[in-house]
Amino acid sequence: MNKLYLYNTLTRKKEEFKAIPPPAPLLKGGGKVGLYTCGPTVYNYAHLGNLRTYLFEDILKRALLYNGYKVKHVMNITDVGHLTGDMDMGEDKLEMEARKEKKTAWQIAEFYTRTFRYDIKRLNIMEPDIWCKATDYIKEQIELIKKLEKKGYTYKTSDGIYYDTSKFRNYNKLSHLPLEKLKEGARVEKNQEKKNPTDFALWKLSTPKIPLTPFEKGGKKNRQMEWDSPWGVGFPGWHIECSAMSLALLKNQLDIHCGGIDHINVHHTNEIAQSEAATGKKFFNFWLHGAFLNIAGGKKMAKSAENFLALETALIKKGIEPLAYRFMLLQTHYRKPMEYSEAGIKSAERGLEHLRNQIRDLTPARLSEKHRHSCESRNPEKRMAKVKLFLDPRFHGDDEFSIDFKEIFLAAINDDLNTPRALAVVQEVLKSKLTDEEKLAAVFDFDKVLGLDFKGALKKMKLPEEVEKLAEARQKAREEKDFKLSDELRKKIESLGYSVEDAKDGQRIVKK
Ligand code: AMP
Ligand code: ZN
């Protein structure tokens, strides 16, 4: 049996993952892992750094599924309460963007939620089973704050209700930092009324400081997003939403909670403090954190910084397909910082295409001689014969390839999601003595975790438009037996970095 080991920030160790046994009535269908991943604050496009974190979480989810677990994955959408300053200072990011774009905060949230979902789709990141918006769970957040108030963990200031971190033992258990260090970090933004620098807002009162916008009818409201509460009109703090929603949706199945490393010292530390104080029970067994994506010079990519690169601007507009970024990310372990560069993404693009070509070159013996040639053909209809065969579930049952390789691949993934090693196993399979048929079965199986869409790659041999046009002209020349023109066109195609092979049934063009 190959056990799954994950690095747990809580213990600073790689630990064997064991799901919480479900309560008795659920035992029959049991074995579901509860996974909560902190989602985007929807006031801007996701940048490539954010997407790195969501991709590592996707690999985690796929690894759990590959190990036979059922997964209940919840991701939140932060559409209220995340302020420009991490220590509850500054302005709500959504309200700020609404004013800038002259839209309502709801419109901002809807637009950037849509673009986020589109981005993750393009990266072949699986959607969570449940999306939840902070604004849909105001009641649950108020209830949780009421519980904390009853237990004596809260106090009131002129701008809201705060959590008293000195009342929670082991406040630093996730960060592993001395309390003094945490306090130092929190002192950056001063709030004279806080009892301790690490205290944080549970409920913020609407204040009249913010200028009014045309959307605030009659100028009576201070904010667009505000609700009644036992403490006055206002809005929830950022941290309480993740506690309230994970508890409401995963209940006792609090197995794994994830995010980027910047969430360790504040957001996740506060989530633990308020949830465990309210429930008296442990809040999530495993805490996993992905390292940063940096730009040249080791500077973190951030929404607020000038180095902001979105999928659309950095890749799509430059004709680079999103899966090249997925491939690039898989080459670095999720806990290692990584630098993004244009040269890096271009090299990943070439690497992915090379890998696809290795897979396209595999020809299962089961294909008839006729099909063997057809599949080399540029004729899409004929190539579909090969694709159909590949996609037939009878053709690549799980056990059709060497069990050894499956074990080796699983060992890589189960070693704290070692994707660079897993990619190396793909190469080992391709270079092995397995039959082509077995190789295909193996890489398709591994792709359940890698998500590089190897099957899709077979359907589509992507050629640049210019090469595509030359190829069409050459095909026509060959059909018309104009070999002089056909040779000239071959040279042109080759000068663009592609090699041309002629088969009985057509030509085959691959990147050199
Ligand atoms: P946000 O939308 O700012 O709440 O961030 C969404 C997710 O992206 C969080 O899990 C962050 O920890 C993560 N994140 C932010 N910046 C980076 C970065 N440069 N590299 C990797 N992850 C990041
Ligand atoms: Zn969160």
Coordinates of C-alpha atoms and ligand atoms in Angstrom, one line a residue:
M1 CA 0.0 0.0 0.0
N2 CA 1.3 3.4 -1.0
K3 CA 0.5 5.9 1.8
L4 CA -0.1 9.6 1.1
Y5 CA 2.2 11.9 2.9
L6 CA 1.6 15.7 3.1
Y7 CA 3.6 18.4 4.7
N8 CA 1.5 19.9 7.5
T9 CA 2.3 23.5 8.4
L10 CA 0.7 22.8 11.8
T11 CA 3.4 20.3 12.7
R12 CA 6.1 21.3 10.3
K13 CA 6.4 17.7 9.2
K14 CA 5.4 15.4 6.4
E15 CA 2.7 13.3 7.9
E16 CA 0.7 10.4 6.7
F17 CA -2.7 11.7 5.6
K18 CA -5.7 10.0 7.2
A19 CA -9.2 11.3 6.7
I20 CA -11.4 12.0 9.7
P21 CA -13.7 8.9 10.0
P22 CA -17.2 10.0 9.2
P23 CA -19.8 9.9 12.0
A24 CA -21.7 6.6 12.2
P25 CA -24.7 7.4 10.0
L26 CA -22.5 8.5 7.2
L27 CA -20.2 5.4 7.4
K28 CA -21.9 3.6 4.5
G29 CA -21.1 6.1 1.8
G30 CA -18.2 7.5 3.9
G31 CA -14.5 8.2 3.1
K32 CA -15.1 11.8 1.9
V33 CA -12.3 14.2 2.6
G34 CA -13.3 17.7 3.5
L35 CA -11.1 20.2 1.6
Y36 CA -11.4 23.9 2.1
T37 CA -9.3 26.2 -0.1
C38 CA -9.3 30.0 0.5
G39 CA -10.6 31.6 -2.7
P40 CA -10.0 34.9 -4.4
T41 CA -10.9 38.3 -3.3
V42 CA -12.8 39.4 -6.4
Y43 CA -11.8 43.0 -7.0
N44 CA -9.4 42.3 -9.8
Y45 CA -8.2 39.6 -12.1
A46 CA -6.3 36.7 -10.5
H47 CA -2.6 37.0 -11.2
L48 CA -0.2 34.2 -12.1
G49 CA 0.9 34.0 -8.4
N50 CA -2.7 33.4 -7.2
L51 CA -3.1 30.8 -9.9
R52 CA 0.0 29.0 -8.8
T53 CA -1.7 28.4 -5.4
Y54 CA -5.0 27.3 -7.0
L55 CA -3.0 24.9 -9.2
F56 CA -1.2 23.3 -6.2
E57 CA -4.6 22.8 -4.6
D58 CA -5.9 21.2 -7.7
I59 CA -3.0 18.7 -7.7
L60 CA -3.8 18.0 -4.1
K61 CA -7.4 17.3 -4.9
R62 CA -6.6 15.1 -7.9
A63 CA -4.0 13.2 -5.8
L64 CA -6.7 12.5 -3.2
L65 CA -9.1 11.3 -5.9
Y66 CA -6.3 9.2 -7.4
N67 CA -5.8 7.6 -4.0
G68 CA -9.4 6.6 -4.0
Y69 CA -10.8 9.2 -1.7
K70 CA -14.0 11.0 -2.4
V71 CA -13.5 14.7 -1.9
K72 CA -15.9 17.5 -0.8
H73 CA -14.1 20.6 -2.0
V74 CA -15.3 24.0 -0.8
M75 CA -13.9 27.3 -2.1
N76 CA -15.0 30.7 -0.9
I77 CA -15.3 33.9 -2.9
T78 CA -14.4 36.9 -0.8
D79 CA -16.8 39.6 -1.9
V80 CA -16.8 41.6 1.3
G81 CA -14.6 42.5 4.3
H82 CA -11.1 42.2 2.8
L83 CA -9.5 45.5 3.6
T84 CA -6.6 47.1 1.8
G85 CA -4.6 46.8 5.1
D86 CA -4.2 43.3 6.4
M87 CA -4.7 44.4 10.0
D88 CA -8.3 45.7 9.5
M89 CA -7.2 49.1 8.4
G90 CA -7.9 50.9 5.1
E91 CA -10.8 50.4 2.8
D92 CA -12.8 47.4 1.6
K93 CA -11.1 46.2 -1.6
L94 CA -14.4 45.7 -3.4
E95 CA -15.9 49.0 -2.4
M96 CA -12.7 50.7 -3.5
E97 CA -12.7 49.1 -6.9
A98 CA -16.5 49.8 -7.3
R99 CA -15.7 53.5 -6.9
K100 CA -12.8 53.4 -9.3
E101 CA -14.8 51.5 -12.0
K102 CA -18.0 53.5 -11.3
K103 CA -19.9 50.2 -10.7
T104 CA -21.6 48.6 -7.8
A105 CA -19.6 46.4 -5.5
W106 CA -21.9 43.5 -6.5
Q107 CA -21.1 44.1 -10.2
I108 CA -17.4 44.1 -9.4
A109 CA -17.8 40.8 -7.5
E110 CA -19.8 39.2 -10.3
F111 CA -17.4 40.2 -13.0
Y112 CA -14.2 39.1 -11.3
T113 CA -15.8 35.9 -10.1
R114 CA -16.6 35.1 -13.7
T115 CA -13.1 35.9 -15.0
F116 CA -11.6 33.8 -12.2
R117 CA -13.7 30.8 -13.1
Y118 CA -12.8 31.2 -16.7
D119 CA -9.1 31.3 -15.8
I120 CA -9.1 28.2 -13.7
K121 CA -11.0 26.4 -16.4
R122 CA -8.3 27.3 -18.9
L123 CA -5.7 25.9 -16.6
N124 CA -7.7 22.7 -16.3
I125 CA -8.2 23.2 -12.6
M126 CA -11.2 21.3 -11.3
E127 CA -14.0 23.4 -10.0
P128 CA -14.8 23.0 -6.3
D129 CA -17.9 21.0 -5.4
I130 CA -19.2 24.1 -3.6
W131 CA -18.6 27.8 -4.3
C132 CA -19.6 30.0 -1.4
K133 CA -19.7 33.8 -1.3
A134 CA -19.0 35.6 2.0
T135 CA -22.1 37.8 1.4
D136 CA -24.3 34.7 1.3
Y137 CA -23.2 33.7 4.8
I138 CA -23.7 36.9 6.8
K139 CA -26.1 35.1 9.2
E140 CA -23.6 32.3 10.0
Q141 CA -20.8 34.8 10.5
I142 CA -23.0 36.9 13.0
E143 CA -23.9 33.6 14.8
L144 CA -20.2 32.7 15.2
I145 CA -19.3 36.2 16.5
K146 CA -22.2 35.9 19.0
K147 CA -20.8 32.6 20.2
L148 CA -17.3 34.2 20.7
E149 CA -18.9 37.2 22.5
K150 CA -20.8 34.8 24.9
K151 CA -17.5 33.0 25.7
G152 CA -15.8 36.3 26.4
Y153 CA -13.3 36.5 23.5
T154 CA -14.5 39.8 22.1
Y155 CA -14.4 43.5 22.9
K156 CA -15.9 46.6 21.4
T157 CA -14.1 49.6 19.9
S158 CA -15.4 52.7 18.2
D159 CA -15.1 51.0 14.8
G160 CA -16.2 47.4 15.5
I161 CA -16.1 44.2 17.5
Y162 CA -12.6 42.7 17.9
Y163 CA -11.2 39.3 18.9
D164 CA -8.9 39.4 21.9
T165 CA -6.0 37.1 20.8
S166 CA -4.5 37.1 24.3
K167 CA -7.4 35.0 25.5
F168 CA -6.6 32.1 23.1
R169 CA -3.8 29.8 24.2
N170 CA -1.4 28.8 21.5
Y171 CA -2.3 31.7 19.2
N172 CA 1.0 31.0 17.4
K173 CA 0.6 27.3 16.9
L174 CA 0.3 27.6 13.1
S175 CA 3.0 30.2 12.5
H176 CA 5.4 28.7 15.0
L177 CA 6.7 32.3 15.6
P178 CA 7.2 33.8 19.0
L179 CA 4.3 35.9 20.0
E180 CA 6.5 39.0 20.0
K181 CA 7.4 38.4 16.3
L182 CA 3.7 38.1 15.4
K183 CA 3.0 41.3 17.3
E184 CA 5.8 43.1 15.5
G185 CA 4.3 42.1 12.2
A186 CA 0.9 43.4 13.3
R187 CA 2.2 46.7 14.6
V188 CA 2.8 48.0 11.1
E189 CA -0.7 49.4 11.0
K190 CA -1.6 51.2 14.2
N191 CA -5.0 51.0 15.8
Q192 CA -4.8 52.7 19.3
E193 CA -8.0 51.0 20.5
K194 CA -6.8 47.4 20.0
K195 CA -5.8 45.7 23.3
N196 CA -3.1 43.6 21.5
P197 CA -1.5 44.3 18.1
T198 CA -2.6 40.9 16.8
D199 CA -6.3 41.4 17.7
F200 CA -8.5 41.5 14.6
A201 CA -11.9 42.7 13.6
L202 CA -14.8 40.3 13.6
W203 CA -17.4 42.9 12.7
K204 CA -16.7 46.4 11.4
L205 CA -19.1 49.2 11.7
S206 CA -19.9 51.3 8.7
T207 CA -18.2 54.6 9.2
P208 CA -19.0 57.8 7.5
K209 CA -15.4 58.3 6.3
I210 CA -15.9 57.0 2.8
P211 CA -17.1 59.4 0.1
L212 CA -20.6 58.6 -1.3
T213 CA -21.1 57.2 -4.8
P214 CA -24.0 57.6 -7.1
F215 CA -25.1 54.1 -6.3
E216 CA -25.9 54.9 -2.7
K217 CA -29.4 56.2 -3.0
G218 CA -30.1 59.4 -1.2
G219 CA -26.6 59.4 0.3
K220 CA -27.8 57.7 3.4
K221 CA -25.5 54.7 3.2
N222 CA -21.8 54.8 4.0
R223 CA -21.1 51.6 2.2
Q224 CA -22.8 49.6 -0.6
M225 CA -22.4 46.3 1.3
E226 CA -23.6 46.5 4.9
W227 CA -26.0 44.6 7.1
D228 CA -27.8 44.9 10.4
S229 CA -26.2 43.1 13.3
P230 CA -26.5 43.1 17.1
W231 CA -23.6 45.5 17.2
G232 CA -24.8 48.0 14.6
V233 CA -24.9 48.3 10.8
G234 CA -21.6 47.1 9.3
F235 CA -19.9 44.1 7.6
P236 CA -17.9 41.1 8.7
G237 CA -14.1 41.0 9.0
W238 CA -12.2 39.0 6.4
H239 CA -11.2 36.0 8.6
I240 CA -14.6 35.2 10.0
E241 CA -16.0 34.3 6.6
C242 CA -13.7 31.3 6.1
S243 CA -14.4 29.9 9.6
A244 CA -18.2 30.4 9.3
M245 CA -18.4 28.8 5.8
S246 CA -16.1 25.9 6.4
L247 CA -17.9 25.0 9.6
A248 CA -21.3 25.4 7.9
L249 CA -20.4 23.4 4.8
L250 CA -17.9 20.8 6.0
K251 CA -19.3 20.4 9.5
N252 CA -17.1 17.8 11.2
Q253 CA -15.2 16.8 8.1
L254 CA -12.5 19.4 8.6
D255 CA -9.6 17.5 7.0
I256 CA -7.5 19.9 4.9
H257 CA -7.3 23.7 4.7
C258 CA -5.1 25.4 2.1
G259 CA -3.8 28.7 0.8
G260 CA -0.6 30.5 -0.1
I261 CA 2.1 31.0 2.6
D262 CA 1.1 34.6 3.1
H263 CA -2.0 33.3 4.9
I264 CA -0.1 31.5 7.6
N265 CA 0.7 34.2 10.1
V266 CA -2.5 36.3 9.9
H267 CA -5.5 34.9 8.0
H268 CA -5.2 31.2 8.9
T269 CA -3.8 31.9 12.4
N270 CA -6.9 34.0 13.1
E271 CA -9.3 31.4 11.5
I272 CA -7.9 28.8 13.9
A273 CA -8.1 31.1 16.9
Q274 CA -11.8 32.1 16.4
S275 CA -13.0 28.7 15.2
E276 CA -11.4 26.7 18.0
A277 CA -12.5 29.3 20.6
A278 CA -16.1 29.1 19.4
T279 CA -16.4 25.4 19.0
G280 CA -14.0 24.1 21.6
K281 CA -12.8 21.6 18.9
K282 CA -9.8 21.3 16.6
F283 CA -10.2 23.2 13.4
F284 CA -8.8 21.2 10.5
N285 CA -6.1 18.5 10.9
F286 CA -3.9 19.4 7.9
W287 CA -2.8 22.9 6.8
L288 CA -1.1 23.0 3.5
H289 CA 0.5 26.2 2.0
G290 CA 2.0 26.9 -1.4
A291 CA 5.1 28.9 -1.9
F292 CA 5.1 32.2 -3.8
L293 CA 5.5 32.9 -7.5
N294 CA 8.1 35.7 -7.7
I295 CA 9.2 37.8 -10.5
A296 CA 12.9 38.4 -11.4
G297 CA 14.8 39.4 -8.3
G298 CA 12.7 37.4 -5.9
K299 CA 9.9 40.0 -5.6
K300 CA 6.5 38.5 -4.8
M301 CA 3.9 38.9 -7.5
A302 CA 1.0 40.8 -6.0
K303 CA -2.3 42.3 -7.1
S304 CA -1.2 45.7 -5.7
A305 CA 2.2 45.7 -7.3
E306 CA 3.3 46.8 -10.8
N307 CA 4.5 43.3 -11.5
F308 CA 0.9 42.0 -11.8
L309 CA 0.6 39.4 -14.6
A310 CA -2.7 37.9 -15.5
L311 CA -3.3 34.8 -17.6
E312 CA -4.9 36.9 -20.4
T313 CA -2.1 39.5 -20.7
A314 CA 0.9 37.3 -20.0
L315 CA -0.1 34.3 -22.0
I316 CA -3.2 34.3 -24.1
K317 CA -2.5 37.7 -25.8
K318 CA 1.0 36.4 -26.7
G319 CA -0.4 33.2 -28.2
I320 CA 0.9 31.0 -25.4
E321 CA -1.6 28.4 -24.3
P322 CA -2.6 28.3 -20.6
L323 CA -1.6 24.6 -20.2
A324 CA 2.0 25.6 -20.8
Y325 CA 1.8 27.5 -17.5
R326 CA 0.3 24.4 -15.8
F327 CA 3.3 22.4 -17.2
M328 CA 5.7 25.1 -16.0
L329 CA 4.3 25.0 -12.5
L330 CA 4.4 21.2 -12.3
Q331 CA 8.1 21.3 -12.8
T332 CA 8.7 23.0 -9.4
H333 CA 7.6 21.5 -6.1
Y334 CA 4.7 23.5 -4.6
R335 CA 6.7 24.4 -1.5
K336 CA 9.6 25.9 -3.4
P337 CA 9.5 29.5 -4.4
M338 CA 9.5 29.9 -8.1
E339 CA 10.4 32.7 -10.5
Y340 CA 8.3 33.6 -13.5
S341 CA 9.9 34.8 -16.7
E342 CA 9.0 35.0 -20.3
A343 CA 11.9 32.8 -21.2
G344 CA 10.7 30.3 -18.6
I345 CA 7.1 30.1 -20.0
K346 CA 8.4 29.8 -23.6
S347 CA 10.7 26.9 -22.6
A348 CA 7.7 25.3 -20.8
E349 CA 5.6 25.7 -24.0
R350 CA 8.3 23.9 -26.0
G351 CA 8.6 21.2 -23.4
L352 CA 4.9 20.5 -23.3
E353 CA 4.7 20.3 -27.1
H354 CA 7.7 17.9 -27.1
L355 CA 6.0 15.7 -24.6
R356 CA 2.8 15.7 -26.6
N357 CA 4.7 14.8 -29.7
Q358 CA 6.2 11.9 -27.9
I359 CA 2.7 10.7 -27.0
R360 CA 1.4 11.4 -30.5
D361 CA 4.2 9.2 -31.8
L362 CA 2.9 6.2 -30.0
T363 CA 1.0 3.8 -32.2
P364 CA -0.9 1.0 -30.6
A365 CA -0.4 -2.4 -32.2
R366 CA -4.1 -2.8 -32.2
L367 CA -4.5 -0.3 -35.0
S368 CA -4.8 -1.8 -38.4
E369 CA -2.0 -1.1 -40.9
K370 CA -4.5 1.2 -42.7
H371 CA -5.2 3.2 -39.6
R372 CA -1.5 3.3 -38.7
H373 CA -0.9 5.4 -41.8
S374 CA -4.1 7.3 -41.4
C375 CA -3.2 8.5 -38.0
E376 CA -0.1 10.0 -39.3
S377 CA -2.2 11.9 -41.8
R378 CA -3.0 15.5 -41.5
N379 CA -6.5 14.5 -42.5
P380 CA -8.6 15.3 -39.4
E381 CA -11.2 12.7 -40.1
K382 CA -8.7 9.9 -40.4
R383 CA -6.8 11.0 -37.4
M384 CA -10.1 10.8 -35.5
A385 CA -10.0 7.0 -36.0
K386 CA -6.9 6.9 -33.9
V387 CA -8.4 9.3 -31.3
K388 CA -11.6 7.4 -31.0
L389 CA -9.7 4.2 -30.3
F390 CA -7.6 6.0 -27.7
L391 CA -10.7 7.3 -26.0
D392 CA -12.5 4.0 -25.9
P393 CA -12.6 3.1 -22.2
R394 CA -12.0 -0.6 -23.0
F395 CA -8.7 0.4 -24.5
H396 CA -7.1 2.0 -21.5
G397 CA -8.5 0.2 -18.5
D398 CA -6.6 1.1 -15.3
D399 CA -4.6 -2.1 -15.2
E400 CA -3.5 -2.4 -18.7
F401 CA 0.0 -1.0 -18.1
S402 CA 2.8 -2.1 -15.8
I403 CA 1.8 -2.0 -12.2
D404 CA 5.4 -1.1 -11.3
F405 CA 5.1 2.2 -13.1
K406 CA 1.8 3.0 -11.5
E407 CA 3.4 2.4 -8.1
I408 CA 6.4 4.6 -8.9
F409 CA 4.1 7.4 -10.1
L410 CA 1.9 7.1 -7.0
A411 CA 5.0 7.1 -4.8
A412 CA 6.0 10.4 -6.3
I413 CA 2.6 12.0 -5.9
N414 CA 2.2 10.6 -2.5
D415 CA 5.5 12.1 -1.4
D416 CA 3.9 15.5 -0.6
L417 CA 2.8 16.0 -4.2
N418 CA 6.2 15.7 -5.9
T419 CA 5.1 16.8 -9.4
P420 CA 8.7 17.2 -10.8
R421 CA 9.4 13.6 -9.9
A422 CA 6.0 12.6 -11.4
L423 CA 6.8 14.2 -14.7
A424 CA 10.1 12.3 -14.7
V425 CA 8.1 9.1 -14.3
V426 CA 6.2 10.0 -17.4
Q427 CA 9.5 10.2 -19.3
E428 CA 10.6 6.9 -17.8
V429 CA 7.5 5.3 -19.1
L430 CA 7.9 6.8 -22.6
K431 CA 11.4 5.6 -22.8
S432 CA 10.7 2.1 -21.3
K433 CA 10.2 -1.2 -23.0
L434 CA 6.5 -1.1 -22.5
T435 CA 4.4 -1.5 -25.7
D436 CA 3.0 1.7 -27.1
E437 CA -0.4 0.6 -26.0
E438 CA 0.8 0.2 -22.4
K439 CA 2.6 3.5 -22.5
L440 CA -0.6 5.3 -23.6
A441 CA -2.6 3.6 -20.9
A442 CA 0.0 4.8 -18.4
V443 CA 0.3 8.4 -19.4
F444 CA -3.5 8.7 -19.7
D445 CA -3.8 7.3 -16.2
F446 CA -1.1 9.7 -14.8
D447 CA -2.9 12.6 -16.5
K448 CA -5.7 12.1 -14.0
V449 CA -3.4 13.9 -11.6
L450 CA -1.2 16.0 -13.9
G451 CA -4.2 17.4 -15.8
L452 CA -2.2 18.2 -18.9
D453 CA -5.0 16.9 -21.2
F454 CA -2.9 14.4 -23.1
K455 CA -6.1 13.0 -24.7
G456 CA -7.0 16.4 -26.0
A457 CA -3.5 16.8 -27.4
L458 CA -4.1 13.8 -29.6
K459 CA -7.1 15.4 -31.2
K460 CA -5.3 18.5 -32.0
M461 CA -1.9 18.9 -33.4
K462 CA -1.4 22.6 -32.9
L463 CA 0.6 24.2 -35.7
P464 CA 1.1 28.0 -36.1
E465 CA -1.2 29.5 -38.6
E466 CA 1.7 30.2 -41.0
V467 CA 2.9 26.6 -40.9
E468 CA -0.7 25.4 -41.3
K469 CA -1.2 27.4 -44.5
L470 CA 2.1 26.1 -46.0
A471 CA 1.2 22.6 -45.0
E472 CA -2.2 22.9 -46.8
A473 CA -0.5 24.3 -49.9
R474 CA 2.0 21.5 -49.9
Q475 CA -0.6 18.8 -49.5
K476 CA -2.4 20.3 -52.5
A477 CA 0.9 20.4 -54.5
R478 CA 1.5 16.7 -53.7
E479 CA -2.0 15.8 -54.7
E480 CA -1.4 17.6 -58.0
K481 CA 2.0 15.9 -58.3
D482 CA 3.8 19.3 -58.4
F483 CA 6.9 18.0 -56.6
K484 CA 9.0 21.1 -57.3
L485 CA 6.5 23.3 -55.4
S486 CA 6.1 20.6 -52.8
D487 CA 9.9 20.6 -52.1
E488 CA 10.0 24.4 -51.9
L489 CA 7.2 24.4 -49.4
R490 CA 8.9 21.7 -47.4
K491 CA 12.0 23.9 -47.1
K492 CA 9.9 26.8 -46.0
I493 CA 8.2 24.8 -43.4
E494 CA 11.5 23.4 -42.2
S495 CA 13.0 26.9 -42.0
L496 CA 10.2 27.7 -39.5
G497 CA 11.4 25.0 -37.2
Y498 CA 9.2 22.0 -38.3
S499 CA 10.2 18.8 -39.9
V500 CA 8.1 17.2 -42.6
E501 CA 7.7 13.4 -43.1
D502 CA 5.8 11.9 -46.0
A503 CA 3.6 8.9 -45.4
K504 CA 1.5 7.0 -47.9
D505 CA -1.6 8.7 -46.7
G506 CA -0.4 12.2 -46.2
Q507 CA 2.3 14.3 -44.6
R508 CA 3.2 14.6 -40.9
I509 CA 4.5 17.8 -39.5
V510 CA 6.2 18.0 -36.1
K511 CA 8.3 20.6 -34.3
K512 CA 12.0 19.9 -34.7
Ligands
AMP1 P1 -6.2 36.8 -2.7 O1 -7.1 36.9 -3.8 O2 -5.3 38.0 -2.5 O3 -6.9 36.5 -1.4 O4 -5.2 35.6 -2.9 C1 -5.6 34.3 -3.4 C2 -4.6 33.3 -3.1 O5 -3.4 33.5 -3.8 C3 -4.2 33.1 -1.6 O6 -4.2 31.7 -1.3 C4 -2.8 33.7 -1.6 O7 -2.1 33.2 -0.5 C5 -2.3 33.4 -2.9 N1 -1.2 34.2 -3.4 C6 -1.1 35.6 -3.4 N2 0.1 36.0 -4.0 C7 0.7 34.9 -4.4 C8 2.0 34.7 -5.1 N3 2.8 35.7 -5.5 N4 2.3 33.4 -5.3 C9 1.6 32.4 -4.9 N5 0.4 32.5 -4.3 C10 0.0 33.8 -4.0
ZN2 ZN -9.7 32.1 3.9

